[in-house]
PDB file of C-alpha atoms in Angstrom:
ATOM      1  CA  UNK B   1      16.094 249.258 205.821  1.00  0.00           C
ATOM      2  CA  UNK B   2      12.505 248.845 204.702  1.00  0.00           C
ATOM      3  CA  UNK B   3       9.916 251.103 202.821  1.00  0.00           C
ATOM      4  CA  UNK B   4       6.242 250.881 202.573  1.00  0.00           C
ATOM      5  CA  UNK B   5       4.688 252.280 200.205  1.00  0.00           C
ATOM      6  CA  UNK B   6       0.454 253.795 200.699  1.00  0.00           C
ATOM      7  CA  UNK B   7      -2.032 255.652 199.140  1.00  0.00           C
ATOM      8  CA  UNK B   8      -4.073 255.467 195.588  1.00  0.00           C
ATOM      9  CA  UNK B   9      -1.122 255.555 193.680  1.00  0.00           C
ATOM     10  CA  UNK B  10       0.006 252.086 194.705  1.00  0.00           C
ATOM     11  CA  UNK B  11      -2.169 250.314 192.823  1.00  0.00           C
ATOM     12  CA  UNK B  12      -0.859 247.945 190.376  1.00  0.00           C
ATOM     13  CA  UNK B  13       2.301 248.133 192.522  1.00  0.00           C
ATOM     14  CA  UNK B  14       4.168 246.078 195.231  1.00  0.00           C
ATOM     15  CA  UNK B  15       3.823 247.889 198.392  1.00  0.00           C
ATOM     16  CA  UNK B  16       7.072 246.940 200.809  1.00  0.00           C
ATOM     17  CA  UNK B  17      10.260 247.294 199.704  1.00  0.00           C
ATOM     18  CA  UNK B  18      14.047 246.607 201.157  1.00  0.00           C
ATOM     19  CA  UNK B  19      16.658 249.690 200.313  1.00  0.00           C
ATOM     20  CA  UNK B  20      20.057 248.453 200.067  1.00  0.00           C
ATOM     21  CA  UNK B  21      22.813 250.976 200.497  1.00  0.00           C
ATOM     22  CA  UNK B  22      26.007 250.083 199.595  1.00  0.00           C
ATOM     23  CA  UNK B  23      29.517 251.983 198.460  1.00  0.00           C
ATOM     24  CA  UNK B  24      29.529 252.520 194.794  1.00  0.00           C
ATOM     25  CA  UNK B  25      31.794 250.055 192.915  1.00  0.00           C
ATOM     26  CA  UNK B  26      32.528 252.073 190.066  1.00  0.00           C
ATOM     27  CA  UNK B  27      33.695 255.758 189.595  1.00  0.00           C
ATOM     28  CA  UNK B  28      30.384 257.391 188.599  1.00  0.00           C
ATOM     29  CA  UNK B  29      30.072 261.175 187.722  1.00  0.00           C
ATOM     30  CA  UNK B  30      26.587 263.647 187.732  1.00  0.00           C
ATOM     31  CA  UNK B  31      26.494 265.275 184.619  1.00  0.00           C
ATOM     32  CA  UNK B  32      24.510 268.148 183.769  1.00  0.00           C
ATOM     33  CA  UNK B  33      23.601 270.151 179.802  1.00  0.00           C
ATOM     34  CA  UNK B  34      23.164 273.982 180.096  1.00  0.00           C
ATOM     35  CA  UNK B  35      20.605 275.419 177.502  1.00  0.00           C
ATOM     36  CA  UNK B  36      24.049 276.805 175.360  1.00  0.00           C
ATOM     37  CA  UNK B  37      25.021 273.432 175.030  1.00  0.00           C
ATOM     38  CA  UNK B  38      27.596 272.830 177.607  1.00  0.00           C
ATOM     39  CA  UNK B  39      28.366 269.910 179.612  1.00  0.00           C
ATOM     40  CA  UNK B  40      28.904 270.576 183.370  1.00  0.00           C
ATOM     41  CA  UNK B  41      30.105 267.624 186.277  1.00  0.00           C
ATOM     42  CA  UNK B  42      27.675 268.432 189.076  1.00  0.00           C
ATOM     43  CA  UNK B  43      29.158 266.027 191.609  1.00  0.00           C
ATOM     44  CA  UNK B  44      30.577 262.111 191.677  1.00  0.00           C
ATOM     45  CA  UNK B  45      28.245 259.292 193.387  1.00  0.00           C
ATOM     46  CA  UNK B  46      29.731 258.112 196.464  1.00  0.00           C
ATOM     47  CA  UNK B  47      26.683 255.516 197.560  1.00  0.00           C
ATOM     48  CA  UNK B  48      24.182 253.277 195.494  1.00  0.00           C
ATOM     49  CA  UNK B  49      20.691 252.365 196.488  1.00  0.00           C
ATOM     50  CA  UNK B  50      18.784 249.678 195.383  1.00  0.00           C
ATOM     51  CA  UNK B  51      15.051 249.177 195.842  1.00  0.00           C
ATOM     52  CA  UNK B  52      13.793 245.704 195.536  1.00  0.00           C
ATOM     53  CA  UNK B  53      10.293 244.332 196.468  1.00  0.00           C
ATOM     54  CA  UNK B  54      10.211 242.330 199.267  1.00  0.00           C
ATOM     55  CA  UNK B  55       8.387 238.806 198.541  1.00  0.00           C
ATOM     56  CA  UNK B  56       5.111 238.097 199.996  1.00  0.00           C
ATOM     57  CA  UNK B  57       2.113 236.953 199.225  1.00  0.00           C
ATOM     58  CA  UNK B  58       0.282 239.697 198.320  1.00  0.00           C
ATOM     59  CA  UNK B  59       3.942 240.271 195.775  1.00  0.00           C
ATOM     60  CA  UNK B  60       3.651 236.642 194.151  1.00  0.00           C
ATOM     61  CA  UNK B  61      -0.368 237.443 193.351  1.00  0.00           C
ATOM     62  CA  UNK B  62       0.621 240.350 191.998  1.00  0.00           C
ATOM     63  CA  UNK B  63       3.539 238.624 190.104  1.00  0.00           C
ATOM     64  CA  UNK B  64       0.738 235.650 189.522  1.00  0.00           C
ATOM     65  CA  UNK B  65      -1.537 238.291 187.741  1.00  0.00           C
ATOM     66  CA  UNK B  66       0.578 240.188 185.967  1.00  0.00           C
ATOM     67  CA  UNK B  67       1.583 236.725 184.084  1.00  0.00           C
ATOM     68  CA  UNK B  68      -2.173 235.368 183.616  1.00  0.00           C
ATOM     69  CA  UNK B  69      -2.829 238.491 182.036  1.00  0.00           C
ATOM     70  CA  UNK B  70       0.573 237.984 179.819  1.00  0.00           C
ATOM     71  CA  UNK B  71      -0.552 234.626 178.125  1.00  0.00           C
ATOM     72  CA  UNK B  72      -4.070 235.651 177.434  1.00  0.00           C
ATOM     73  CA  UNK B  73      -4.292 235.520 173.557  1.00  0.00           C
ATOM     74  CA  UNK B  74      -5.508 239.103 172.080  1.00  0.00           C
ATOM     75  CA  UNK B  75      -6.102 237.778 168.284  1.00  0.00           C
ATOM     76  CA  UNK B  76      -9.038 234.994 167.474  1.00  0.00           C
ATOM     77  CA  UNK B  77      -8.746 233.085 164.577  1.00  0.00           C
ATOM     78  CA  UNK B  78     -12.340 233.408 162.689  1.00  0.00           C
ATOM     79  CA  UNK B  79     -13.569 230.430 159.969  1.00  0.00           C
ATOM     80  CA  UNK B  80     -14.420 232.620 156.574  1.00  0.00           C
ATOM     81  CA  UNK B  81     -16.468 230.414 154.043  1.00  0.00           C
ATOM     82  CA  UNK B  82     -18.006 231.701 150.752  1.00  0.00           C
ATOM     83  CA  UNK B  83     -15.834 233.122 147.858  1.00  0.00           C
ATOM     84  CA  UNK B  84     -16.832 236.925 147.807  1.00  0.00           C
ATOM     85  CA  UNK B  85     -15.764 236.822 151.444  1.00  0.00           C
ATOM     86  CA  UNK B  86     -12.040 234.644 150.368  1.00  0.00           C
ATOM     87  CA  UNK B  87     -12.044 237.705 148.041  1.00  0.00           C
ATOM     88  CA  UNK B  88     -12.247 240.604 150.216  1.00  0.00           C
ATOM     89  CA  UNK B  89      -9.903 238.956 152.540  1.00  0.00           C
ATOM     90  CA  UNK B  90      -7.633 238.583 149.586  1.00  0.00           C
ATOM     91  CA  UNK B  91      -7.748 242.078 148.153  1.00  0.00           C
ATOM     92  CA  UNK B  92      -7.009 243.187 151.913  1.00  0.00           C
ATOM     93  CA  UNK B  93      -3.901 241.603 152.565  1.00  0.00           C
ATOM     94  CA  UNK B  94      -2.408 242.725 149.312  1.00  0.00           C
ATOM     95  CA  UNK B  95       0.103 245.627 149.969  1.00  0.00           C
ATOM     96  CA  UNK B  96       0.026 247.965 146.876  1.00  0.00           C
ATOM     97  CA  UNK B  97       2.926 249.494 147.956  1.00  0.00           C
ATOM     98  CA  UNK B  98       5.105 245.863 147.918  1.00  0.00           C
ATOM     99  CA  UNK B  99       7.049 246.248 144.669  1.00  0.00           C
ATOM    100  CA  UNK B 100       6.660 243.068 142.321  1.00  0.00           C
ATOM    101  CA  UNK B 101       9.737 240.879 142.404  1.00  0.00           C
ATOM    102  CA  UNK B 102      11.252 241.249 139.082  1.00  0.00           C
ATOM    103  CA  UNK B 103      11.787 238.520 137.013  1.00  0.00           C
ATOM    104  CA  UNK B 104      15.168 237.078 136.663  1.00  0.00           C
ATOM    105  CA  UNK B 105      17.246 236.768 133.392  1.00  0.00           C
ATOM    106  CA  UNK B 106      18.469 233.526 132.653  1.00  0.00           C
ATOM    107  CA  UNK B 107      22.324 233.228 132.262  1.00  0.00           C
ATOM    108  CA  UNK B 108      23.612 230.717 129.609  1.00  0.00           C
ATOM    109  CA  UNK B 109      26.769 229.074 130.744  1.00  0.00           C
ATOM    110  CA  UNK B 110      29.719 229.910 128.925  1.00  0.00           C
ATOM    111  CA  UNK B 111      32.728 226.767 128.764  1.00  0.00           C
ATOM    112  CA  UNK B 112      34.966 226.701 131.405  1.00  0.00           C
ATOM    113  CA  UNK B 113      37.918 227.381 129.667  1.00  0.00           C
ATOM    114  CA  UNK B 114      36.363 230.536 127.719  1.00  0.00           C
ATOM    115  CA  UNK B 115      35.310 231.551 131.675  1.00  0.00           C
ATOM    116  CA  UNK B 116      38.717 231.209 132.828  1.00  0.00           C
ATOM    117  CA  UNK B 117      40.104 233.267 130.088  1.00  0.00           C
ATOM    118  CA  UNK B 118      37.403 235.791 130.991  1.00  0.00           C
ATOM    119  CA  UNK B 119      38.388 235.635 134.329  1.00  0.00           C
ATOM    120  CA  UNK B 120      42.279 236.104 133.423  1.00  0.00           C
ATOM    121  CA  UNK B 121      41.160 239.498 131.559  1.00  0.00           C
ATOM    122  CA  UNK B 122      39.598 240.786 134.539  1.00  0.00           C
ATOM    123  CA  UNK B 123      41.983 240.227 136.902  1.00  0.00           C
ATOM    124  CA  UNK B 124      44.678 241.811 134.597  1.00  0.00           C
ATOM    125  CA  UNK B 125      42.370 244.992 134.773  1.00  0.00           C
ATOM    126  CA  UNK B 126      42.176 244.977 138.601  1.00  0.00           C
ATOM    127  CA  UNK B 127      43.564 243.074 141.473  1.00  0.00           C
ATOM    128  CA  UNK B 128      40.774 242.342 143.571  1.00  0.00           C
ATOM    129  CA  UNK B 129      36.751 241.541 142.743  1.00  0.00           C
ATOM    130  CA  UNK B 130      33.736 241.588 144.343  1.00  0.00           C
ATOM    131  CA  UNK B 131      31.414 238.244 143.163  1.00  0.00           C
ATOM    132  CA  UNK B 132      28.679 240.610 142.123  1.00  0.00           C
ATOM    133  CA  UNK B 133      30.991 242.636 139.578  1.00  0.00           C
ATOM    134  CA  UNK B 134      32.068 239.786 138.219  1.00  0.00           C
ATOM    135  CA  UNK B 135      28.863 238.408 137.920  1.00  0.00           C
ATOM    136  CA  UNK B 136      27.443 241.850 135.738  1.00  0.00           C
ATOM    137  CA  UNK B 137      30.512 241.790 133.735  1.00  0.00           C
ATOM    138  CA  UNK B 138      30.675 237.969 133.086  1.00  0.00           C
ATOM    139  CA  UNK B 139      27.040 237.866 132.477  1.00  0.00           C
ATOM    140  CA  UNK B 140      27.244 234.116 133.745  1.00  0.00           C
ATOM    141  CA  UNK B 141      25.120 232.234 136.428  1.00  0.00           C
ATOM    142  CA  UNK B 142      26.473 232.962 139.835  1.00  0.00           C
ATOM    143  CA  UNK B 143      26.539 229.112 140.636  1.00  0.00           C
ATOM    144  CA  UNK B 144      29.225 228.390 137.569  1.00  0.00           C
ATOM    145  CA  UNK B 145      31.411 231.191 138.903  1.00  0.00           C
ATOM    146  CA  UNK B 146      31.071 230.441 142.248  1.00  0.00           C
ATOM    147  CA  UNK B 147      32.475 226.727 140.982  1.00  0.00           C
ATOM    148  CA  UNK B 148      35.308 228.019 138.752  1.00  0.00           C
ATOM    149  CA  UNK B 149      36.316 230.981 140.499  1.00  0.00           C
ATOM    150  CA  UNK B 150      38.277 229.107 143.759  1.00  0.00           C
ATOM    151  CA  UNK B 151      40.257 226.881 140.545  1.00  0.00           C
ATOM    152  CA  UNK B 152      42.417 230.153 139.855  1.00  0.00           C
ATOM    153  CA  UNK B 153      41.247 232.758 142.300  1.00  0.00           C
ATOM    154  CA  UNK B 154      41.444 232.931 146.828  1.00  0.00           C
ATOM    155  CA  UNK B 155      38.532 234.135 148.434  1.00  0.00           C
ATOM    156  CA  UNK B 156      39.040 236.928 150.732  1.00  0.00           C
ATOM    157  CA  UNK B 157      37.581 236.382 154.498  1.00  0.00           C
ATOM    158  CA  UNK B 158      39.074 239.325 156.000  1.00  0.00           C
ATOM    159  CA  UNK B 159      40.991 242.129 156.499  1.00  0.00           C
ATOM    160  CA  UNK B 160      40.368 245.595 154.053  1.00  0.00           C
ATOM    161  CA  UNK B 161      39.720 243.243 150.774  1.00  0.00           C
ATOM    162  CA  UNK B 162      36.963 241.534 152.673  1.00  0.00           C
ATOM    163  CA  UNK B 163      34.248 239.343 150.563  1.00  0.00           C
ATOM    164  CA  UNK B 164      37.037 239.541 147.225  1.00  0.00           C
ATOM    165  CA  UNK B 165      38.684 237.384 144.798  1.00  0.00           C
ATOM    166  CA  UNK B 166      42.309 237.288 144.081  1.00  0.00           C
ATOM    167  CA  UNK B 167      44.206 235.665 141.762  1.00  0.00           C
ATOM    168  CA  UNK B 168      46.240 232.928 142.806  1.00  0.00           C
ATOM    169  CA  UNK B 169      49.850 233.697 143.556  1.00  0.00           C
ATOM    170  CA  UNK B 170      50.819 231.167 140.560  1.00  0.00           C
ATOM    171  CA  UNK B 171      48.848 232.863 138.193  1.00  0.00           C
ATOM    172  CA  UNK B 172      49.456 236.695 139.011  1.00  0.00           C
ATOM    173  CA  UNK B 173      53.022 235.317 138.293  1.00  0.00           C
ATOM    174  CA  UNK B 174      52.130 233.939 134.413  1.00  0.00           C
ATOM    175  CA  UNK B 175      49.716 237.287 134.019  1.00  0.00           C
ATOM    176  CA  UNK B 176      52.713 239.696 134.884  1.00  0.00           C
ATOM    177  CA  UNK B 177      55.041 238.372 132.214  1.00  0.00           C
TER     178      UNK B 177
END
Protein backbone atom coordinates (compact mmCIF):
# COMPACT_ATOMS: atom_id res chain seq x y z
CA UNK A 1 0.00 0.00 0.00
CA UNK A 2 1.17 3.45 -1.02
CA UNK A 3 0.41 7.10 0.19
CA UNK A 4 0.97 10.35 -1.46
CA UNK A 5 1.13 13.02 0.23
CA UNK A 6 -0.15 17.01 -1.47
CA UNK A 7 -0.74 20.33 -0.64
CA UNK A 8 1.43 23.39 1.02
CA UNK A 9 2.18 21.53 3.91
CA UNK A 10 4.50 19.12 2.13
CA UNK A 11 7.13 21.21 1.76
CA UNK A 12 10.35 20.26 3.20
CA UNK A 13 8.86 16.74 3.13
CA UNK A 14 9.04 13.48 1.04
CA UNK A 15 5.86 13.14 -0.73
CA UNK A 16 5.18 9.11 -1.46
CA UNK A 17 5.27 6.82 1.04
CA UNK A 18 4.84 2.75 1.42
CA UNK A 19 2.51 1.68 4.66
CA UNK A 20 3.47 -1.58 5.91
CA UNK A 21 0.94 -3.42 7.99
CA UNK A 22 1.97 -6.15 9.80
CA UNK A 23 0.74 -8.25 13.16
CA UNK A 24 2.22 -6.74 16.20
CA UNK A 25 5.16 -8.77 17.61
CA UNK A 26 4.92 -7.75 21.02
CA UNK A 27 1.97 -7.50 23.56
CA UNK A 28 1.32 -3.74 23.48
CA UNK A 29 -1.39 -2.01 25.67
CA UNK A 30 -3.27 1.79 25.11
CA UNK A 31 -3.00 3.51 28.16
CA UNK A 32 -4.86 6.43 29.14
CA UNK A 33 -4.40 9.30 32.62
CA UNK A 34 -7.77 10.71 33.88
CA UNK A 35 -7.45 14.36 35.29
CA UNK A 36 -7.71 12.54 39.16
CA UNK A 37 -4.74 10.80 38.38
CA UNK A 38 -5.75 7.40 37.36
CA UNK A 39 -4.39 5.11 34.91
CA UNK A 40 -6.98 3.44 32.59
CA UNK A 41 -6.09 0.42 29.64
CA UNK A 42 -8.10 1.76 26.71
CA UNK A 43 -7.50 -1.21 24.42
CA UNK A 44 -4.31 -3.65 23.30
CA UNK A 45 -2.68 -3.07 19.65
CA UNK A 46 -3.40 -5.87 17.49
CA UNK A 47 -1.59 -4.37 14.07
CA UNK A 48 1.55 -2.07 13.47
CA UNK A 49 2.02 0.35 10.66
CA UNK A 50 5.00 1.64 9.42
CA UNK A 51 5.41 4.60 7.08
CA UNK A 52 8.59 4.79 5.19
CA UNK A 53 9.48 7.11 2.22
CA UNK A 54 9.70 5.55 -0.84
CA UNK A 55 13.18 6.37 -2.70
CA UNK A 56 13.22 8.50 -5.67
CA UNK A 57 14.78 11.08 -7.00
CA UNK A 58 13.06 13.84 -5.97
CA UNK A 59 13.69 11.74 -2.04
CA UNK A 60 17.63 11.52 -2.54
CA UNK A 61 17.63 15.59 -3.48
CA UNK A 62 15.83 16.09 -0.70
CA UNK A 63 18.10 13.72 1.37
CA UNK A 64 21.11 15.51 -0.83
CA UNK A 65 19.96 18.96 0.62
CA UNK A 66 19.15 18.32 3.81
CA UNK A 67 23.02 17.11 4.20
CA UNK A 68 24.65 20.18 2.18
CA UNK A 69 22.88 22.28 4.45
CA UNK A 70 24.27 19.96 7.53
CA UNK A 71 28.08 20.58 6.81
CA UNK A 72 27.80 24.23 6.13
CA UNK A 73 29.98 25.83 8.92
CA UNK A 74 27.80 28.52 11.06
CA UNK A 75 30.97 30.06 13.09
CA UNK A 76 33.94 32.11 11.09
CA UNK A 77 37.07 32.36 12.59
CA UNK A 78 38.02 36.32 12.48
CA UNK A 79 42.05 37.52 12.66
CA UNK A 80 42.05 40.19 15.81
CA UNK A 81 45.38 42.27 15.80
CA UNK A 82 46.13 45.23 18.16
CA UNK A 83 46.32 44.82 22.02
CA UNK A 84 43.19 46.85 23.26
CA UNK A 85 41.29 44.53 20.95
CA UNK A 86 43.47 41.00 22.57
CA UNK A 87 42.11 42.79 25.69
CA UNK A 88 38.52 43.02 25.22
CA UNK A 89 38.54 39.60 23.82
CA UNK A 90 40.27 38.59 26.98
CA UNK A 91 38.08 40.27 29.56
CA UNK A 92 35.10 38.55 27.54
CA UNK A 93 35.90 35.11 27.81
CA UNK A 94 36.58 35.34 31.49
CA UNK A 95 33.62 33.75 33.45
CA UNK A 96 33.28 35.66 36.81
CA UNK A 97 31.23 33.17 38.03
CA UNK A 98 34.19 30.18 37.49
CA UNK A 99 35.46 29.80 41.05
CA UNK A 100 39.42 30.07 41.26
CA UNK A 101 41.03 26.68 41.68
CA UNK A 102 42.38 26.69 45.09
CA UNK A 103 45.75 26.18 45.72
CA UNK A 104 46.94 22.91 46.94
CA UNK A 105 48.80 22.20 50.28
CA UNK A 106 51.86 20.44 49.99
CA UNK A 107 52.08 17.10 51.98
CA UNK A 108 55.53 16.21 53.51
CA UNK A 109 56.12 12.52 53.40
CA UNK A 110 56.19 10.85 56.55
CA UNK A 111 58.74 7.33 56.71
CA UNK A 112 57.26 4.36 55.72
CA UNK A 113 57.42 2.62 58.74
CA UNK A 114 55.87 5.65 60.89
CA UNK A 115 52.99 5.41 57.82
CA UNK A 116 52.46 1.88 58.40
CA UNK A 117 52.07 2.29 62.05
CA UNK A 118 49.63 5.08 61.20
CA UNK A 119 47.94 2.93 59.05
CA UNK A 120 47.77 -0.02 61.79
CA UNK A 121 45.96 2.67 64.18
CA UNK A 122 43.39 3.32 61.74
CA UNK A 123 42.46 0.18 60.82
CA UNK A 124 42.17 -0.86 64.55
CA UNK A 125 39.53 2.05 64.73
CA UNK A 126 37.53 0.79 61.71
CA UNK A 127 37.54 -2.06 59.33
CA UNK A 128 37.22 -0.61 56.09
CA UNK A 129 38.59 3.00 54.47
CA UNK A 130 37.89 5.07 51.85
CA UNK A 131 41.49 6.55 50.17
CA UNK A 132 40.21 10.05 50.72
CA UNK A 133 39.70 9.57 54.65
CA UNK A 134 42.76 8.27 54.93
CA UNK A 135 44.29 10.79 53.04
CA UNK A 136 42.62 13.88 55.55
CA UNK A 137 43.54 11.91 58.51
CA UNK A 138 47.10 10.87 57.39
CA UNK A 139 47.74 14.26 56.09
CA UNK A 140 50.23 12.49 53.57
CA UNK A 141 50.54 12.80 49.68
CA UNK A 142 48.04 10.56 48.05
CA UNK A 143 50.87 9.06 45.77
CA UNK A 144 52.93 7.62 49.06
CA UNK A 145 49.72 6.04 50.31
CA UNK A 146 48.61 4.87 47.26
CA UNK A 147 52.33 3.00 47.25
CA UNK A 148 52.24 1.72 50.86
CA UNK A 149 48.74 1.07 51.31
CA UNK A 150 48.48 -2.42 48.93
CA UNK A 151 51.94 -3.63 51.33
CA UNK A 152 49.40 -4.30 54.32
CA UNK A 153 45.97 -3.41 53.05
CA UNK A 154 43.42 -5.21 49.77
CA UNK A 155 41.74 -2.89 47.70
CA UNK A 156 38.12 -3.36 47.42
CA UNK A 157 36.69 -3.64 43.62
CA UNK A 158 33.31 -4.64 44.47
CA UNK A 159 30.55 -5.67 46.24
CA UNK A 160 28.95 -3.18 49.34
CA UNK A 161 32.72 -2.09 50.50
CA UNK A 162 33.33 -0.88 46.99
CA UNK A 163 36.47 1.63 46.35
CA UNK A 164 37.89 0.48 50.30
CA UNK A 165 40.90 -0.70 51.98
CA UNK A 166 41.13 -3.65 54.20
CA UNK A 167 43.61 -4.94 56.14
CA UNK A 168 45.25 -7.93 55.10
CA UNK A 169 43.97 -11.16 56.57
CA UNK A 170 47.64 -11.65 58.20
CA UNK A 171 47.58 -8.53 59.82
CA UNK A 172 43.86 -8.23 61.18
CA UNK A 173 45.19 -11.51 62.80
CA UNK A 174 48.46 -9.69 64.73
CA UNK A 175 45.99 -6.42 65.37
CA UNK A 176 43.30 -8.66 67.19
CA UNK A 177 45.69 -10.11 69.74
Amino acid sequence: MSISLSGEHCEGIPKDFTLLYNQASAPMQILSEASDGKIAMEGTVEYKCDVRPIESDEYRKLVRQRKEKSEIKLHQVQSISGTEQMRKLRMAAKDPNKRVKEETVKRERMSKEDLIDFLFGLFSERKNWDLKSITERSNQPVTWLKEVLPEIAEYKKMGPLKNTFELKPEFQRDLLT
